[in-house]
Short mmCIF file of C-alpha atoms in Angstrom, two decimals:
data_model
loop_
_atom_site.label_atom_id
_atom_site.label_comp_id
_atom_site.label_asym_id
_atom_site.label_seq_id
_atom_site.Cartn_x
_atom_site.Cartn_y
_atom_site.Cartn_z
CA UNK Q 1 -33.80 -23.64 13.80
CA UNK Q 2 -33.08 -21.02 11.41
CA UNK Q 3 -31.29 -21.49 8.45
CA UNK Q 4 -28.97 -19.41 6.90
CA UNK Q 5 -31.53 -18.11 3.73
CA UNK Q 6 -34.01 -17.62 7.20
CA UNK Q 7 -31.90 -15.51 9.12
CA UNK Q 8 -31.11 -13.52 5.62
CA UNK Q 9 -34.64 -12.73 5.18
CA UNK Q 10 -35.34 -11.91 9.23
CA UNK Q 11 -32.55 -9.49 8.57
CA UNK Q 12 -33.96 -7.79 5.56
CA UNK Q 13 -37.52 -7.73 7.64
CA UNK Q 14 -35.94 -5.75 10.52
CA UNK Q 15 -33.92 -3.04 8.45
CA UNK Q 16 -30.63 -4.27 9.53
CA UNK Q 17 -27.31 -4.40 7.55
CA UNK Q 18 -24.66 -4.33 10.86
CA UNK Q 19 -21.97 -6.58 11.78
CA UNK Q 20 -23.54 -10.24 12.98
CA UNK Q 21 -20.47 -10.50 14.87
CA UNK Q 22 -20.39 -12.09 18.54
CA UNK Q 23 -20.25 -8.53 19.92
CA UNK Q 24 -22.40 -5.70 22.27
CA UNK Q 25 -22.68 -3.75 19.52
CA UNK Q 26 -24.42 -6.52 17.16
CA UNK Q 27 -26.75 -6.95 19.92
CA UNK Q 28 -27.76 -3.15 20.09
CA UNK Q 29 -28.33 -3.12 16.88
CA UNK Q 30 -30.29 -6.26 16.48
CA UNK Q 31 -32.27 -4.99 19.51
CA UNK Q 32 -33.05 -1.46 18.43
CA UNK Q 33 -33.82 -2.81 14.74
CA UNK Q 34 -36.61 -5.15 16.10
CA UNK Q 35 -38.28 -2.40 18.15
CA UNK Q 36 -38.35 -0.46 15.20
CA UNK Q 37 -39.80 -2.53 12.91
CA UNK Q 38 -41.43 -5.22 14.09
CA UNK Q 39 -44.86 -4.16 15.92
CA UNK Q 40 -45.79 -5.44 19.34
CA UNK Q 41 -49.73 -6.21 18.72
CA UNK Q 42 -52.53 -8.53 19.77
CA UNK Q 43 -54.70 -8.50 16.59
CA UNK Q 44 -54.52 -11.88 16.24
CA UNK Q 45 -56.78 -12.83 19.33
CA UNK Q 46 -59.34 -10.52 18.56
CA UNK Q 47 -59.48 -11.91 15.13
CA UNK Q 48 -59.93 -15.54 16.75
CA UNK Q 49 -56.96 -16.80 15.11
CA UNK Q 50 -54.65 -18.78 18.07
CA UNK Q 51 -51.00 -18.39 18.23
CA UNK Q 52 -48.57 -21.27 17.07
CA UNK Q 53 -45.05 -20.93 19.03
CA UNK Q 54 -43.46 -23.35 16.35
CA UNK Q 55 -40.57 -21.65 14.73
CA UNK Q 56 -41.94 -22.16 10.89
CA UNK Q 57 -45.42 -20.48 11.98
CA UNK Q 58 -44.07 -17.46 13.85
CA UNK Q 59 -41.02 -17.42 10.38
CA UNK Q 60 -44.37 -17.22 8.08
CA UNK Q 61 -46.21 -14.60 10.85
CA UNK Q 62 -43.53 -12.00 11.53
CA UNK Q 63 -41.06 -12.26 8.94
CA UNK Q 64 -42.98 -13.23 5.54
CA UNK Q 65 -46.34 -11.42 6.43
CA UNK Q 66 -44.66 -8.67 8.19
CA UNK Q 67 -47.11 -8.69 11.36
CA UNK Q 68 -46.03 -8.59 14.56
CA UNK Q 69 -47.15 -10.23 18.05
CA UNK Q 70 -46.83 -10.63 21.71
CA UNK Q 71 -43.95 -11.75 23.87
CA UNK Q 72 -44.18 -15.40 23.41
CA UNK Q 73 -44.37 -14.38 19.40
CA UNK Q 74 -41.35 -12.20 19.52
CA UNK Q 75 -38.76 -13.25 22.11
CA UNK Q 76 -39.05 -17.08 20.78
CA UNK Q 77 -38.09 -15.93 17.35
CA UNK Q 78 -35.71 -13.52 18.75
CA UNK Q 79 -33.83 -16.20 20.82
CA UNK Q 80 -33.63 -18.25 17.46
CA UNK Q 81 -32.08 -15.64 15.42
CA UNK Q 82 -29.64 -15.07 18.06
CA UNK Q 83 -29.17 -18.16 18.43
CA UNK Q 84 -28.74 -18.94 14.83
CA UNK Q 85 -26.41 -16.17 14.97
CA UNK Q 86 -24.23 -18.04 17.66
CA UNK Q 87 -24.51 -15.88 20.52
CA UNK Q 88 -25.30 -17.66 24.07
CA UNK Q 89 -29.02 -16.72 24.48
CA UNK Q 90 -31.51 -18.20 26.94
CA UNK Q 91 -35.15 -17.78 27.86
CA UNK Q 92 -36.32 -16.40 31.16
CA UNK Q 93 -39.74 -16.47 32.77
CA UNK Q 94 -40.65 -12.92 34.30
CA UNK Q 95 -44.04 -12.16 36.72
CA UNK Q 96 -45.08 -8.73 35.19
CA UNK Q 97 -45.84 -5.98 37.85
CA UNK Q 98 -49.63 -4.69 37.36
CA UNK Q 99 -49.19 -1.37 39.23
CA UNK Q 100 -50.19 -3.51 42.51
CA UNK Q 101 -48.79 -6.83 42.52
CA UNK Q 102 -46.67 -9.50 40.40
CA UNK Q 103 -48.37 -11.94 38.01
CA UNK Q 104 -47.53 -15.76 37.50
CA UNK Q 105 -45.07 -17.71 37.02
CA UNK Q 106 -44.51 -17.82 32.94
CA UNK Q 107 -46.34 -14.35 33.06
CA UNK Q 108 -43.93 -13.08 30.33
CA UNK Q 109 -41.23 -14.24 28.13
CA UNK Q 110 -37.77 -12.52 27.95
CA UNK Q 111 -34.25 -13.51 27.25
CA UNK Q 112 -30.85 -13.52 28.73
CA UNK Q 113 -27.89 -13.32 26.54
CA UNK Q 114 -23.77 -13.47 26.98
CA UNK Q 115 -21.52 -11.67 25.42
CA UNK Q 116 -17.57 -10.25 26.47
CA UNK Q 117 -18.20 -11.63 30.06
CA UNK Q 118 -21.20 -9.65 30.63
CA UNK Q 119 -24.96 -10.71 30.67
CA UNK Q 120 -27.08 -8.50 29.33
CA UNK Q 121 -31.27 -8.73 28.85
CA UNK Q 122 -33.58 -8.64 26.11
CA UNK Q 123 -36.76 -8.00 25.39
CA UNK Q 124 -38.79 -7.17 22.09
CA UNK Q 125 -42.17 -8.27 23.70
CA UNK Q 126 -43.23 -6.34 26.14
CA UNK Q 127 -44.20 -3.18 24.28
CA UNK Q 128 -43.38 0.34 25.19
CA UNK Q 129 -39.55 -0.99 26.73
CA UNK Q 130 -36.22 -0.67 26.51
CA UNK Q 131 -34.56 -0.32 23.29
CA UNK Q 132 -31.42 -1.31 23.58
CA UNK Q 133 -29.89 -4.69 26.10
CA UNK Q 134 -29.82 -3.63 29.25
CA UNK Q 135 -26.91 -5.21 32.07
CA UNK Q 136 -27.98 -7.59 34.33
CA UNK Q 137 -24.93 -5.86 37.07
CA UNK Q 138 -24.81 -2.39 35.81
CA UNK Q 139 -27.99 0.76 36.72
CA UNK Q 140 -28.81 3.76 34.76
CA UNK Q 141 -29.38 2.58 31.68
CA UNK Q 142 -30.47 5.78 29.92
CA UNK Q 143 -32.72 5.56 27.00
CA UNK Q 144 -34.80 8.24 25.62
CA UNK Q 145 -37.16 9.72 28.69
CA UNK Q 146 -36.44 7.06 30.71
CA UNK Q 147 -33.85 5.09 32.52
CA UNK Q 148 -34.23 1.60 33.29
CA UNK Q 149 -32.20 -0.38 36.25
CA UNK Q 150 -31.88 -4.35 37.39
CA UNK Q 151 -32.00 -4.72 40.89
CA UNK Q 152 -30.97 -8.71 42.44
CA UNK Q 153 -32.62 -9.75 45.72
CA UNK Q 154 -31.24 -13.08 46.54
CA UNK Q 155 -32.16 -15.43 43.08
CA UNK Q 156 -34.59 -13.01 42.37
CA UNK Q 157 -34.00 -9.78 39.32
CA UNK Q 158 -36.77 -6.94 39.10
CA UNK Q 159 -36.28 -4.64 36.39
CA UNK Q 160 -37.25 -0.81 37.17
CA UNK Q 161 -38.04 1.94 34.69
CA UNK Q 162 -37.99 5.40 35.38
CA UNK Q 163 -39.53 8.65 33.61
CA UNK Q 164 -37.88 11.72 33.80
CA UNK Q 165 -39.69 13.74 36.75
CA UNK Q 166 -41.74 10.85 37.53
CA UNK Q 167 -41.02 8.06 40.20
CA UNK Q 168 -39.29 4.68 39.57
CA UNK Q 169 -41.82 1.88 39.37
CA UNK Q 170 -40.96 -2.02 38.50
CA UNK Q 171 -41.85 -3.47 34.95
CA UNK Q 172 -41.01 -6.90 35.89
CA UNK Q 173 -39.54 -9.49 37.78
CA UNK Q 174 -37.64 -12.62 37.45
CA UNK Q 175 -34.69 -15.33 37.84
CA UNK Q 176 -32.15 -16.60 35.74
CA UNK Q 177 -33.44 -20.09 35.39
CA UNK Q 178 -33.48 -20.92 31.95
CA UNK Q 179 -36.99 -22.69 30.30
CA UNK Q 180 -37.96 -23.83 26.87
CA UNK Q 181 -40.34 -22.45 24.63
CA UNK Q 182 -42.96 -25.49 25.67
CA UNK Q 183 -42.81 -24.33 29.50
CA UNK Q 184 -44.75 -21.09 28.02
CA UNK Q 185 -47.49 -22.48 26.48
CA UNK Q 186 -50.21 -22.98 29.19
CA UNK Q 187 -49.26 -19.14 30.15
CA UNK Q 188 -49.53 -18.30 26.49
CA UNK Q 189 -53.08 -20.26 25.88
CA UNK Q 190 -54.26 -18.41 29.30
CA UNK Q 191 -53.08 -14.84 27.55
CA UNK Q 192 -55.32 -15.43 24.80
CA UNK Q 193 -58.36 -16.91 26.10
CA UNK Q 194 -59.23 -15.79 29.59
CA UNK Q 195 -60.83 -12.58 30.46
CA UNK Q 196 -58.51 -11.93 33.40
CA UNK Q 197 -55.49 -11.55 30.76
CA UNK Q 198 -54.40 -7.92 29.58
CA UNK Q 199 -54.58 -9.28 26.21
CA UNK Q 200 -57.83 -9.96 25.86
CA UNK Q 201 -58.99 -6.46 27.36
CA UNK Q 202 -58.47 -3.84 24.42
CA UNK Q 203 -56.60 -4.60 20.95
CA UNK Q 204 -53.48 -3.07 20.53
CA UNK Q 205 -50.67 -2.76 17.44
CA UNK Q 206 -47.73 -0.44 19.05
CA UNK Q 207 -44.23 -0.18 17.37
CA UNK Q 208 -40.96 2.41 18.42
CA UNK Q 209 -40.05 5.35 16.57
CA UNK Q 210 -37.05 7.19 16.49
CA UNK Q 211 -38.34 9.20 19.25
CA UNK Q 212 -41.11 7.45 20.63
CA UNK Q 213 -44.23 5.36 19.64
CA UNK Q 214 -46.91 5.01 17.30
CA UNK Q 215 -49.76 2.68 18.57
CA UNK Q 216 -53.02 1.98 17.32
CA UNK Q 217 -55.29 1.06 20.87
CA UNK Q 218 -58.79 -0.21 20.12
CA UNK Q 219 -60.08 2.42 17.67
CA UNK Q 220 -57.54 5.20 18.56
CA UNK Q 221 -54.63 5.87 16.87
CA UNK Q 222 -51.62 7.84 19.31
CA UNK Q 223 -48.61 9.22 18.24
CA UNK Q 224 -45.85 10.28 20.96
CA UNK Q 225 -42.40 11.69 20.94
CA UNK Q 226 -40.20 14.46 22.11
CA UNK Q 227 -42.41 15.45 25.28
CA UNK Q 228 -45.55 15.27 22.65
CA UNK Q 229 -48.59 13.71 21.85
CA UNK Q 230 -51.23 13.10 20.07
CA UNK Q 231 -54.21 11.03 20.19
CA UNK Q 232 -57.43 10.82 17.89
CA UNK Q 233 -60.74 8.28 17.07
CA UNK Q 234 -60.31 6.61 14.42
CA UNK Q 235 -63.48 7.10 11.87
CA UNK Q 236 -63.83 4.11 9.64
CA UNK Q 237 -62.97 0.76 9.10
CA UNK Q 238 -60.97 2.01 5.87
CA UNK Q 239 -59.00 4.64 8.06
CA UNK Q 240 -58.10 1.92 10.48
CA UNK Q 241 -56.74 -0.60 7.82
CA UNK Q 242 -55.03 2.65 6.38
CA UNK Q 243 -52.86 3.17 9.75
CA UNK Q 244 -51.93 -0.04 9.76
CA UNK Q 245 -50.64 -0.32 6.28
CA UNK Q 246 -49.18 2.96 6.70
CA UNK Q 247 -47.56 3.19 9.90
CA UNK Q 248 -46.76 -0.52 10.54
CA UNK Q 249 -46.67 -2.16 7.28
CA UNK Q 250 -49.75 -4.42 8.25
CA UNK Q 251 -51.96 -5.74 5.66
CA UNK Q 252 -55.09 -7.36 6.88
CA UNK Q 253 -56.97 -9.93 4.80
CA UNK Q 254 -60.32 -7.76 3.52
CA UNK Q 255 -62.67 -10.75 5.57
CA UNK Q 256 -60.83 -9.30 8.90
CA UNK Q 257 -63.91 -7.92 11.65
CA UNK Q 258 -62.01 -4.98 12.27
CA UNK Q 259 -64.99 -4.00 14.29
CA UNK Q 260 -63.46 -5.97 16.81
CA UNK Q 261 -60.27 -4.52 16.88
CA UNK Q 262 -61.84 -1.10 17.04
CA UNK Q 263 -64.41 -1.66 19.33
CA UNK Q 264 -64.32 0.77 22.45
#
């Protein structure tokens, strides 16, 4: 749990200086804030340090050493600021959609929160996403170049995003049964260590901009926004740890094999 010097500083971390009132608009904020400057990245497992879910460990990670990390990192110390914060939050197990089929059970973490009679999701895990809560009962949610929508099918949710010009595909699925942060950890242990995960495929440190992303994949560095982009190799080990101080405020240790983390 949080307390209330904790949530002070996770504030400060994420840029924001809102209302922390029980309200939509808190949780836009919140939600936007975190996309903006907290990173989602994966350096960690290429650096063959594992991933602690305990509250004071991810506290010391994301807020204190201003890194970032996947959705097991993120959403669990999402759902305890919001929680801290009093709103009704809960944690949802989603199967992620891999252009072909759906993954496990406990595939991906995201949350579930109520507020003025509505339910609304959350996500600050799962990368290049929504920004802002989307409505579990209401479609079109437009944001940026894309709009996302919740379809139910029985118990079961799937969340769709759509591109402008470009055809709707799903991002995820899942129910609303409610898990703690323990049910995740075989799922989280498998998303580290086994070759079949995404995770253990390419290294990646990605964060949102005001009109799209910057991400640092293996040794490239891509910028996008406003129907542009750019993409380059990065040269050097110096360049690298420059982007990541630069662009996402990320200071690796100088014993860090960054070879790794560029390595095509």
């Amino acid at each position: 749990m949080l307390n209330d010097v904790m949530v002070a500083q996770y504030l400060e971390r994420i840029g924001y200086r809102g209302s922390t009132s029980l309200e939509l608009s808190t949780l836009r904020g919140l939600h936007l804030a975190h996309m903006q400057y907290v990173p989602f990245e994966n350096l960690d497992i290429f650096l063959s340090k594992p991933v602690s879910l305990s509250v004071d460990a991810l506290f010391d990670k994301v807020v204190l050493k201003y890194r970032g990390g996947f959705c097991y990192e993120l959403n669990t110390l999402f759902f305890e600021l919001l929680t801290a914060l009093g709103f009704q939050v809960h944690m949802l197990s989603a199967k992620v959609f891999n252009g072909s089929s759906y993954g496990p059970d406990f595939d991906h973490m995201l949350l579930t929160v109520a507020v003025n009679d509505k339910q609304v999701i959350m996500d600050v895990g799962f990368g290049d996403s929504f920004r802002e809560p989307v409505f579990l009962d209401i479609s079109h949610s437009i944001q940026l170049d894309s709009v996302y929508d919740v379809e139910q099918h029985g118990l079961n949710f799937i969340l769709y995003r759509r591109k402008i010009g470009m055809a709707r595909s799903p991002q995820y699925g899942f129910t609303l049964n409610t898990h703690q942060v323990l049910a995740f950890h075989t799922m989280c242990v498998f998303q580290q260590t086994s070759p079949k995960s995404h995770f253990t495929q390419k290294s990646v440190c990605s964060i949102a901009t005001k009109y799209g992303r910057k991400t640092i994949s293996n040794g490239r560095f891509i910028i996008s926004g406003k129907n542009k982009r750019t993409e380059y190799i990065i040269g050097s080990e110096s360049e690298y740890r420059e982007i990541l101080r630069k662009n996402f405020k990320i200071a690796l240790s100088e014993d860090c094999c960054l070879a790794r983390l560029m390595a095509k």
